[in-house]
């Protein structure tokens, strides 16, 4: 399982590659969706959405499928690992 550095880039590993890809895609899509509410006919925004769909959506969907395939026990273990690592980072 490949992991990525924490957002603070402390060198500690929190999310694996699939988790990080899904998190980035979710954040990006949320930003696009929020912008579409206030600027539904913004050409630049439509271009951003097309770029996301062309370049990022398929890898994100593939990673989402990987996460969905995890068993409840695997998910609980990952949640515990990430929360413990974040707690240790905050405490130090």
PDB file of N, CA and C in Angstrom:
ATOM      1  N   UNK A   1       0.842  -1.162   0.000  1.00  0.00           N
ATOM      2  CA  UNK A   1       0.000   0.000   0.000  1.00  0.00           C
ATOM      3  C   UNK A   1       0.895   1.234   0.000  1.00  0.00           C
ATOM      4  N   UNK A   2       0.806   2.053  -1.024  1.00  0.00           N
ATOM      5  CA  UNK A   2       1.582   3.286  -1.128  1.00  0.00           C
ATOM      6  C   UNK A   2       0.888   4.372  -0.319  1.00  0.00           C
ATOM      7  N   UNK A   3       1.661   5.169   0.416  1.00  0.00           N
ATOM      8  CA  UNK A   3       1.064   6.239   1.205  1.00  0.00           C
ATOM      9  C   UNK A   3       1.618   7.574   0.765  1.00  0.00           C
ATOM     10  N   UNK A   4       0.895   8.622   1.127  1.00  0.00           N
ATOM     11  CA  UNK A   4       1.316   9.973   0.785  1.00  0.00           C
ATOM     12  C   UNK A   4       1.583  10.750   2.056  1.00  0.00           C
ATOM     13  N   UNK A   5       2.379  11.814   1.941  1.00  0.00           N
ATOM     14  CA  UNK A   5       2.704  12.627   3.104  1.00  0.00           C
ATOM     15  C   UNK A   5       1.475  13.350   3.602  1.00  0.00           C
ATOM     16  N   UNK A   6       1.533  13.713   4.860  1.00  0.00           N
ATOM     17  CA  UNK A   6       0.441  14.457   5.464  1.00  0.00           C
ATOM     18  C   UNK A   6       0.310  15.817   4.812  1.00  0.00           C
ATOM     19  N   UNK A   7      -0.852  16.458   4.952  1.00  0.00           N
ATOM     20  CA  UNK A   7      -1.022  17.790   4.370  1.00  0.00           C
ATOM     21  C   UNK A   7       0.026  18.786   4.850  1.00  0.00           C
ATOM     22  N   UNK A   8       0.428  18.657   6.084  1.00  0.00           N
ATOM     23  CA  UNK A   8       1.450  19.562   6.617  1.00  0.00           C
ATOM     24  C   UNK A   8       2.837  19.190   6.118  1.00  0.00           C
ATOM     25  N   UNK A   9       2.909  18.090   5.359  1.00  0.00           N
ATOM     26  CA  UNK A   9       4.159  17.609   4.787  1.00  0.00           C
ATOM     27  C   UNK A   9       5.228  17.379   5.852  1.00  0.00           C
ATOM     28  N   UNK A  10       4.803  16.724   6.944  1.00  0.00           N
ATOM     29  CA  UNK A  10       5.710  16.450   8.042  1.00  0.00           C
ATOM     30  C   UNK A  10       6.589  15.238   7.764  1.00  0.00           C
ATOM     31  N   UNK A  11       6.301  14.556   6.658  1.00  0.00           N
ATOM     32  CA  UNK A  11       7.057  13.361   6.352  1.00  0.00           C
ATOM     33  C   UNK A  11       6.368  12.108   6.857  1.00  0.00           C
ATOM     34  N   UNK A  12       5.423  12.257   7.783  1.00  0.00           N
ATOM     35  CA  UNK A  12       4.667  11.099   8.249  1.00  0.00           C
ATOM     36  C   UNK A  12       3.635  10.740   7.190  1.00  0.00           C
ATOM     37  N   UNK A  13       3.336   9.461   7.094  1.00  0.00           N
ATOM     38  CA  UNK A  13       2.421   8.977   6.072  1.00  0.00           C
ATOM     39  C   UNK A  13       1.039   8.769   6.669  1.00  0.00           C
ATOM     40  N   UNK A  14       0.017   9.323   6.017  1.00  0.00           N
ATOM     41  CA  UNK A  14      -1.354   9.157   6.483  1.00  0.00           C
ATOM     42  C   UNK A  14      -2.201   8.393   5.481  1.00  0.00           C
ATOM     43  N   UNK A  15      -2.379   8.936   4.311  1.00  0.00           N
ATOM     44  CA  UNK A  15      -3.281   8.343   3.328  1.00  0.00           C
ATOM     45  C   UNK A  15      -2.517   7.534   2.286  1.00  0.00           C
ATOM     46  N   UNK A  16      -3.112   6.412   1.878  1.00  0.00           N
ATOM     47  CA  UNK A  16      -2.501   5.686   0.773  1.00  0.00           C
ATOM     48  C   UNK A  16      -2.878   6.396  -0.529  1.00  0.00           C
ATOM     49  N   UNK A  17      -2.336   5.949  -1.636  1.00  0.00           N
ATOM     50  CA  UNK A  17      -2.523   6.645  -2.910  1.00  0.00           C
ATOM     51  C   UNK A  17      -3.993   6.738  -3.316  1.00  0.00           C
ATOM     52  N   UNK A  18      -4.742   5.664  -3.125  1.00  0.00           N
ATOM     53  CA  UNK A  18      -6.159   5.689  -3.489  1.00  0.00           C
ATOM     54  C   UNK A  18      -6.942   6.644  -2.599  1.00  0.00           C
ATOM     55  N   UNK A  19      -6.665   6.615  -1.313  1.00  0.00           N
ATOM     56  CA  UNK A  19      -7.349   7.522  -0.391  1.00  0.00           C
ATOM     57  C   UNK A  19      -7.049   8.978  -0.733  1.00  0.00           C
ATOM     58  N   UNK A  20      -5.797   9.268  -1.012  1.00  0.00           N
ATOM     59  CA  UNK A  20      -5.400  10.642  -1.337  1.00  0.00           C
ATOM     60  C   UNK A  20      -6.042  11.090  -2.654  1.00  0.00           C
ATOM     61  N   UNK A  21      -6.073  10.216  -3.651  1.00  0.00           N
ATOM     62  CA  UNK A  21      -6.664  10.566  -4.953  1.00  0.00           C
ATOM     63  C   UNK A  21      -8.156  10.873  -4.793  1.00  0.00           C
ATOM     64  N   UNK A  22      -8.863  10.048  -4.027  1.00  0.00           N
ATOM     65  CA  UNK A  22     -10.300  10.271  -3.803  1.00  0.00           C
ATOM     66  C   UNK A  22     -10.516  11.566  -3.020  1.00  0.00           C
ATOM     67  N   UNK A  23      -9.685  11.817  -2.028  1.00  0.00           N
ATOM     68  CA  UNK A  23      -9.822  13.046  -1.240  1.00  0.00           C
ATOM     69  C   UNK A  23      -9.592  14.284  -2.110  1.00  0.00           C
ATOM     70  N   UNK A  24      -8.544  14.251  -2.933  1.00  0.00           N
ATOM     71  CA  UNK A  24      -8.276  15.391  -3.828  1.00  0.00           C
ATOM     72  C   UNK A  24      -9.420  15.600  -4.816  1.00  0.00           C
ATOM     73  N   UNK A  25      -9.913  14.515  -5.398  1.00  0.00           N
ATOM     74  CA  UNK A  25     -11.008  14.616  -6.364  1.00  0.00           C
ATOM     75  C   UNK A  25     -12.269  15.149  -5.692  1.00  0.00           C
ATOM     76  N   UNK A  26     -12.550  14.681  -4.512  1.00  0.00           N
ATOM     77  CA  UNK A  26     -13.731  15.149  -3.793  1.00  0.00           C
ATOM     78  C   UNK A  26     -13.648  16.641  -3.504  1.00  0.00           C
ATOM     79  N   UNK A  27     -12.494  17.082  -3.053  1.00  0.00           N
ATOM     80  CA  UNK A  27     -12.297  18.504  -2.781  1.00  0.00           C
ATOM     81  C   UNK A  27     -12.443  19.322  -4.062  1.00  0.00           C
ATOM     82  N   UNK A  28     -11.805  18.864  -5.128  1.00  0.00           N
ATOM     83  CA  UNK A  28     -11.852  19.571  -6.404  1.00  0.00           C
ATOM     84  C   UNK A  28     -13.289  19.645  -6.919  1.00  0.00           C
ATOM     85  N   UNK A  29     -14.009  18.534  -6.877  1.00  0.00           N
ATOM     86  CA  UNK A  29     -15.390  18.514  -7.350  1.00  0.00           C
ATOM     87  C   UNK A  29     -16.299  19.388  -6.489  1.00  0.00           C
ATOM     88  N   UNK A  30     -16.065  19.406  -5.200  1.00  0.00           N
ATOM     89  CA  UNK A  30     -16.859  20.264  -4.309  1.00  0.00           C
ATOM     90  C   UNK A  30     -16.642  21.728  -4.644  1.00  0.00           C
ATOM     91  N   UNK A  31     -15.399  22.103  -4.920  1.00  0.00           N
ATOM     92  CA  UNK A  31     -15.107  23.485  -5.306  1.00  0.00           C
ATOM     93  C   UNK A  31     -15.787  23.844  -6.624  1.00  0.00           C
ATOM     94  N   UNK A  32     -15.721  22.944  -7.590  1.00  0.00           N
ATOM     95  CA  UNK A  32     -16.365  23.184  -8.882  1.00  0.00           C
ATOM     96  C   UNK A  32     -17.883  23.294  -8.705  1.00  0.00           C
ATOM     97  N   UNK A  33     -18.468  22.375  -7.958  1.00  0.00           N
ATOM     98  CA  UNK A  33     -19.915  22.385  -7.758  1.00  0.00           C
ATOM     99  C   UNK A  33     -20.374  23.664  -7.059  1.00  0.00           C
ATOM    100  N   UNK A  34     -19.632  24.101  -6.057  1.00  0.00           N
ATOM    101  CA  UNK A  34     -19.995  25.340  -5.356  1.00  0.00           C
ATOM    102  C   UNK A  34     -19.910  26.535  -6.302  1.00  0.00           C
ATOM    103  N   UNK A  35     -18.885  26.554  -7.127  1.00  0.00           N
ATOM    104  CA  UNK A  35     -18.733  27.660  -8.079  1.00  0.00           C
ATOM    105  C   UNK A  35     -19.838  27.640  -9.125  1.00  0.00           C
ATOM    106  N   UNK A  36     -20.279  26.452  -9.522  1.00  0.00           N
ATOM    107  CA  UNK A  36     -21.351  26.348 -10.508  1.00  0.00           C
ATOM    108  C   UNK A  36     -22.657  26.948  -9.995  1.00  0.00           C
ATOM    109  N   UNK A  37     -22.865  26.908  -8.703  1.00  0.00           N
ATOM    110  CA  UNK A  37     -24.079  27.488  -8.125  1.00  0.00           C
ATOM    111  C   UNK A  37     -24.109  28.994  -8.352  1.00  0.00           C
ATOM    112  N   UNK A  38     -22.994  29.639  -8.125  1.00  0.00           N
ATOM    113  CA  UNK A  38     -22.967  31.110  -8.259  1.00  0.00           C
ATOM    114  C   UNK A  38     -22.616  31.580  -9.670  1.00  0.00           C
ATOM    115  N   UNK A  39     -21.936  30.726 -10.448  1.00  0.00           N
ATOM    116  CA  UNK A  39     -21.524  31.136 -11.805  1.00  0.00           C
ATOM    117  C   UNK A  39     -21.804  30.028 -12.808  1.00  0.00           C
ATOM    118  N   UNK A  40     -23.059  29.663 -13.019  1.00  0.00           N
ATOM    119  CA  UNK A  40     -23.360  28.500 -13.856  1.00  0.00           C
ATOM    120  C   UNK A  40     -22.956  28.642 -15.325  1.00  0.00           C
ATOM    121  N   UNK A  41     -22.769  29.852 -15.796  1.00  0.00           N
ATOM    122  CA  UNK A  41     -22.421  30.035 -17.209  1.00  0.00           C
ATOM    123  C   UNK A  41     -21.010  30.584 -17.406  1.00  0.00           C
ATOM    124  N   UNK A  42     -20.149  30.351 -16.447  1.00  0.00           N
ATOM    125  CA  UNK A  42     -18.757  30.808 -16.502  1.00  0.00           C
ATOM    126  C   UNK A  42     -17.950  29.848 -17.387  1.00  0.00           C
ATOM    127  N   UNK A  43     -17.447  30.346 -18.504  1.00  0.00           N
ATOM    128  CA  UNK A  43     -16.708  29.490 -19.447  1.00  0.00           C
ATOM    129  C   UNK A  43     -15.443  28.899 -18.826  1.00  0.00           C
ATOM    130  N   UNK A  44     -14.729  29.690 -18.047  1.00  0.00           N
ATOM    131  CA  UNK A  44     -13.509  29.189 -17.401  1.00  0.00           C
ATOM    132  C   UNK A  44     -13.844  28.038 -16.447  1.00  0.00           C
ATOM    133  N   UNK A  45     -14.928  28.177 -15.735  1.00  0.00           N
ATOM    134  CA  UNK A  45     -15.360  27.132 -14.815  1.00  0.00           C
ATOM    135  C   UNK A  45     -15.735  25.859 -15.587  1.00  0.00           C
ATOM    136  N   UNK A  46     -16.411  26.022 -16.704  1.00  0.00           N
ATOM    137  CA  UNK A  46     -16.747  24.866 -17.540  1.00  0.00           C
ATOM    138  C   UNK A  46     -15.472  24.191 -18.051  1.00  0.00           C
ATOM    139  N   UNK A  47     -14.478  24.984 -18.387  1.00  0.00           N
ATOM    140  CA  UNK A  47     -13.197  24.429 -18.839  1.00  0.00           C
ATOM    141  C   UNK A  47     -12.524  23.644 -17.711  1.00  0.00           C
ATOM    142  N   UNK A  48     -12.578  24.171 -16.491  1.00  0.00           N
ATOM    143  CA  UNK A  48     -12.007  23.460 -15.337  1.00  0.00           C
ATOM    144  C   UNK A  48     -12.711  22.121 -15.132  1.00  0.00           C
ATOM    145  N   UNK A  49     -14.038  22.154 -15.285  1.00  0.00           N
ATOM    146  CA  UNK A  49     -14.811  20.933 -15.102  1.00  0.00           C
ATOM    147  C   UNK A  49     -14.457  19.908 -16.186  1.00  0.00           C
ATOM    148  N   UNK A  50     -14.333  20.356 -17.431  1.00  0.00           N
ATOM    149  CA  UNK A  50     -13.949  19.457 -18.522  1.00  0.00           C
ATOM    150  C   UNK A  50     -12.563  18.871 -18.288  1.00  0.00           C
ATOM    151  N   UNK A  51     -11.647  19.715 -17.862  1.00  0.00           N
ATOM    152  CA  UNK A  51     -10.285  19.241 -17.582  1.00  0.00           C
ATOM    153  C   UNK A  51     -10.308  18.180 -16.489  1.00  0.00           C
ATOM    154  N   UNK A  52     -11.071  18.435 -15.438  1.00  0.00           N
ATOM    155  CA  UNK A  52     -11.175  17.438 -14.371  1.00  0.00           C
ATOM    156  C   UNK A  52     -11.731  16.133 -14.931  1.00  0.00           C
ATOM    157  N   UNK A  53     -12.809  16.220 -15.677  1.00  0.00           N
ATOM    158  CA  UNK A  53     -13.433  15.005 -16.221  1.00  0.00           C
ATOM    159  C   UNK A  53     -12.505  14.261 -17.169  1.00  0.00           C
ATOM    160  N   UNK A  54     -11.746  14.994 -17.973  1.00  0.00           N
ATOM    161  CA  UNK A  54     -10.841  14.362 -18.939  1.00  0.00           C
ATOM    162  C   UNK A  54      -9.607  13.738 -18.291  1.00  0.00           C
ATOM    163  N   UNK A  55      -9.084  14.351 -17.230  1.00  0.00           N
ATOM    164  CA  UNK A  55      -7.792  13.927 -16.695  1.00  0.00           C
ATOM    165  C   UNK A  55      -7.856  13.244 -15.332  1.00  0.00           C
ATOM    166  N   UNK A  56      -8.794  13.623 -14.496  1.00  0.00           N
ATOM    167  CA  UNK A  56      -8.773  13.142 -13.117  1.00  0.00           C
ATOM    168  C   UNK A  56      -9.903  12.205 -12.740  1.00  0.00           C
ATOM    169  N   UNK A  57     -11.021  12.281 -13.452  1.00  0.00           N
ATOM    170  CA  UNK A  57     -12.188  11.536 -12.980  1.00  0.00           C
ATOM    171  C   UNK A  57     -11.994  10.020 -13.043  1.00  0.00           C
ATOM    172  N   UNK A  58     -11.460   9.493 -14.133  1.00  0.00           N
ATOM    173  CA  UNK A  58     -11.303   8.034 -14.235  1.00  0.00           C
ATOM    174  C   UNK A  58     -10.356   7.470 -13.173  1.00  0.00           C
ATOM    175  N   UNK A  59      -9.173   8.074 -12.966  1.00  0.00           N
ATOM    176  CA  UNK A  59      -8.325   7.561 -11.885  1.00  0.00           C
ATOM    177  C   UNK A  59      -9.003   7.663 -10.512  1.00  0.00           C
ATOM    178  N   UNK A  60      -9.745   8.759 -10.286  1.00  0.00           N
ATOM    179  CA  UNK A  60     -10.440   8.919  -9.003  1.00  0.00           C
ATOM    180  C   UNK A  60     -11.533   7.870  -8.844  1.00  0.00           C
ATOM    181  N   UNK A  61     -12.267   7.605  -9.913  1.00  0.00           N
ATOM    182  CA  UNK A  61     -13.310   6.583  -9.849  1.00  0.00           C
ATOM    183  C   UNK A  61     -12.718   5.193  -9.634  1.00  0.00           C
ATOM    184  N   UNK A  62     -11.574   4.928 -10.259  1.00  0.00           N
ATOM    185  CA  UNK A  62     -10.898   3.640 -10.047  1.00  0.00           C
ATOM    186  C   UNK A  62     -10.458   3.508  -8.587  1.00  0.00           C
ATOM    187  N   UNK A  63      -9.935   4.585  -8.029  1.00  0.00           N
ATOM    188  CA  UNK A  63      -9.535   4.564  -6.619  1.00  0.00           C
ATOM    189  C   UNK A  63     -10.746   4.411  -5.714  1.00  0.00           C
ATOM    190  N   UNK A  64     -11.857   5.038  -6.082  1.00  0.00           N
ATOM    191  CA  UNK A  64     -13.086   4.904  -5.302  1.00  0.00           C
ATOM    192  C   UNK A  64     -13.519   3.439  -5.286  1.00  0.00           C
ATOM    193  N   UNK A  65     -13.424   2.771  -6.435  1.00  0.00           N
ATOM    194  CA  UNK A  65     -13.770   1.347  -6.501  1.00  0.00           C
ATOM    195  C   UNK A  65     -12.877   0.523  -5.576  1.00  0.00           C
ATOM    196  N   UNK A  66     -11.592   0.873  -5.515  1.00  0.00           N
ATOM    197  CA  UNK A  66     -10.671   0.177  -4.606  1.00  0.00           C
ATOM    198  C   UNK A  66     -11.127   0.354  -3.160  1.00  0.00           C
ATOM    199  N   UNK A  67     -11.491   1.582  -2.809  1.00  0.00           N
ATOM    200  CA  UNK A  67     -11.944   1.838  -1.432  1.00  0.00           C
ATOM    201  C   UNK A  67     -13.247   1.106  -1.134  1.00  0.00           C
ATOM    202  N   UNK A  68     -14.161   1.081  -2.093  1.00  0.00           N
ATOM    203  CA  UNK A  68     -15.435   0.387  -1.895  1.00  0.00           C
ATOM    204  C   UNK A  68     -15.244  -1.121  -1.734  1.00  0.00           C
ATOM    205  N   UNK A  69     -14.183  -1.653  -2.304  1.00  0.00           N
ATOM    206  CA  UNK A  69     -13.920  -3.090  -2.224  1.00  0.00           C
ATOM    207  C   UNK A  69     -13.343  -3.509  -0.869  1.00  0.00           C
ATOM    208  N   UNK A  70     -12.950  -2.544  -0.063  1.00  0.00           N
ATOM    209  CA  UNK A  70     -12.389  -2.886   1.248  1.00  0.00           C
ATOM    210  C   UNK A  70     -13.475  -3.417   2.166  1.00  0.00           C
ATOM    211  N   UNK A  71     -13.070  -4.354   2.993  1.00  0.00           N
ATOM    212  CA  UNK A  71     -14.005  -4.929   3.959  1.00  0.00           C
ATOM    213  C   UNK A  71     -14.207  -3.929   5.106  1.00  0.00           C
ATOM    214  N   UNK A  72     -15.280  -4.097   5.864  1.00  0.00           N
ATOM    215  CA  UNK A  72     -15.480  -3.223   7.029  1.00  0.00           C
ATOM    216  C   UNK A  72     -14.287  -3.245   7.986  1.00  0.00           C
ATOM    217  N   UNK A  73     -13.691  -4.411   8.185  1.00  0.00           N
ATOM    218  CA  UNK A  73     -12.527  -4.493   9.070  1.00  0.00           C
ATOM    219  C   UNK A  73     -11.343  -3.718   8.510  1.00  0.00           C
ATOM    220  N   UNK A  74     -11.121  -3.802   7.194  1.00  0.00           N
ATOM    221  CA  UNK A  74     -10.031  -3.038   6.568  1.00  0.00           C
ATOM    222  C   UNK A  74     -10.282  -1.538   6.710  1.00  0.00           C
ATOM    223  N   UNK A  75     -11.518  -1.120   6.515  1.00  0.00           N
ATOM    224  CA  UNK A  75     -11.849   0.304   6.653  1.00  0.00           C
ATOM    225  C   UNK A  75     -11.647   0.787   8.087  1.00  0.00           C
ATOM    226  N   UNK A  76     -12.092  -0.004   9.048  1.00  0.00           N
ATOM    227  CA  UNK A  76     -11.901   0.362  10.455  1.00  0.00           C
ATOM    228  C   UNK A  76     -10.420   0.480  10.791  1.00  0.00           C
ATOM    229  N   UNK A  77      -9.616  -0.445  10.276  1.00  0.00           N
ATOM    230  CA  UNK A  77      -8.166  -0.412  10.526  1.00  0.00           C
ATOM    231  C   UNK A  77      -7.536   0.841   9.929  1.00  0.00           C
ATOM    232  N   UNK A  78      -7.922   1.192   8.698  1.00  0.00           N
ATOM    233  CA  UNK A  78      -7.375   2.400   8.059  1.00  0.00           C
ATOM    234  C   UNK A  78      -7.780   3.650   8.825  1.00  0.00           C
ATOM    235  N   UNK A  79      -9.023   3.729   9.240  1.00  0.00           N
ATOM    236  CA  UNK A  79      -9.484   4.884  10.012  1.00  0.00           C
ATOM    237  C   UNK A  79      -8.695   4.992  11.299  1.00  0.00           C
ATOM    238  N   UNK A  80      -8.531   3.893  11.986  1.00  0.00           N
ATOM    239  CA  UNK A  80      -7.764   3.890  13.230  1.00  0.00           C
ATOM    240  C   UNK A  80      -6.322   4.324  12.998  1.00  0.00           C
ATOM    241  N   UNK A  81      -5.704   3.811  11.945  1.00  0.00           N
ATOM    242  CA  UNK A  81      -4.317   4.160  11.632  1.00  0.00           C
ATOM    243  C   UNK A  81      -4.168   5.644  11.343  1.00  0.00           C
ATOM    244  N   UNK A  82      -5.052   6.184  10.526  1.00  0.00           N
ATOM    245  CA  UNK A  82      -4.967   7.604  10.159  1.00  0.00           C
ATOM    246  C   UNK A  82      -5.232   8.488  11.377  1.00  0.00           C
ATOM    247  N   UNK A  83      -6.268   8.166  12.151  1.00  0.00           N
ATOM    248  CA  UNK A  83      -6.583   8.994  13.325  1.00  0.00           C
ATOM    249  C   UNK A  83      -5.471   8.937  14.360  1.00  0.00           C
ATOM    250  N   UNK A  84      -4.876   7.765  14.557  1.00  0.00           N
ATOM    251  CA  UNK A  84      -3.762   7.635  15.501  1.00  0.00           C
ATOM    252  C   UNK A  84      -2.556   8.449  15.037  1.00  0.00           C
ATOM    253  N   UNK A  85      -2.238   8.367  13.757  1.00  0.00           N
ATOM    254  CA  UNK A  85      -1.098   9.126  13.221  1.00  0.00           C
ATOM    255  C   UNK A  85      -1.339  10.628  13.361  1.00  0.00           C
ATOM    256  N   UNK A  86      -2.556  11.075  13.108  1.00  0.00           N
ATOM    257  CA  UNK A  86      -2.856  12.507  13.257  1.00  0.00           C
ATOM    258  C   UNK A  86      -2.767  12.925  14.716  1.00  0.00           C
ATOM    259  N   UNK A  87      -3.245  12.101  15.621  1.00  0.00           N
ATOM    260  CA  UNK A  87      -3.187  12.418  17.052  1.00  0.00           C
ATOM    261  C   UNK A  87      -1.744  12.506  17.529  1.00  0.00           C
ATOM    262  N   UNK A  88      -0.909  11.581  17.049  1.00  0.00           N
ATOM    263  CA  UNK A  88       0.513  11.600  17.425  1.00  0.00           C
ATOM    264  C   UNK A  88       1.175  12.861  16.896  1.00  0.00           C
ATOM    265  N   UNK A  89       0.857  13.225  15.674  1.00  0.00           N
ATOM    266  CA  UNK A  89       1.432  14.450  15.082  1.00  0.00           C
ATOM    267  C   UNK A  89       1.028  15.681  15.871  1.00  0.00           C
ATOM    268  N   UNK A  90      -0.236  15.758  16.242  1.00  0.00           N
ATOM    269  CA  UNK A  90      -0.715  16.913  17.004  1.00  0.00           C
ATOM    270  C   UNK A  90      -0.078  16.997  18.385  1.00  0.00           C
ATOM    271  N   UNK A  91       0.175  15.841  18.966  1.00  0.00           N
ATOM    272  CA  UNK A  91       0.743  15.795  20.311  1.00  0.00           C
ATOM    273  C   UNK A  91       2.228  16.164  20.323  1.00  0.00           C
ATOM    274  N   UNK A  92       2.883  16.025  19.169  1.00  0.00           N
ATOM    275  CA  UNK A  92       4.331  16.287  19.157  1.00  0.00           C
ATOM    276  C   UNK A  92       4.639  17.734  18.827  1.00  0.00           C
TER     277      UNK A  92
END
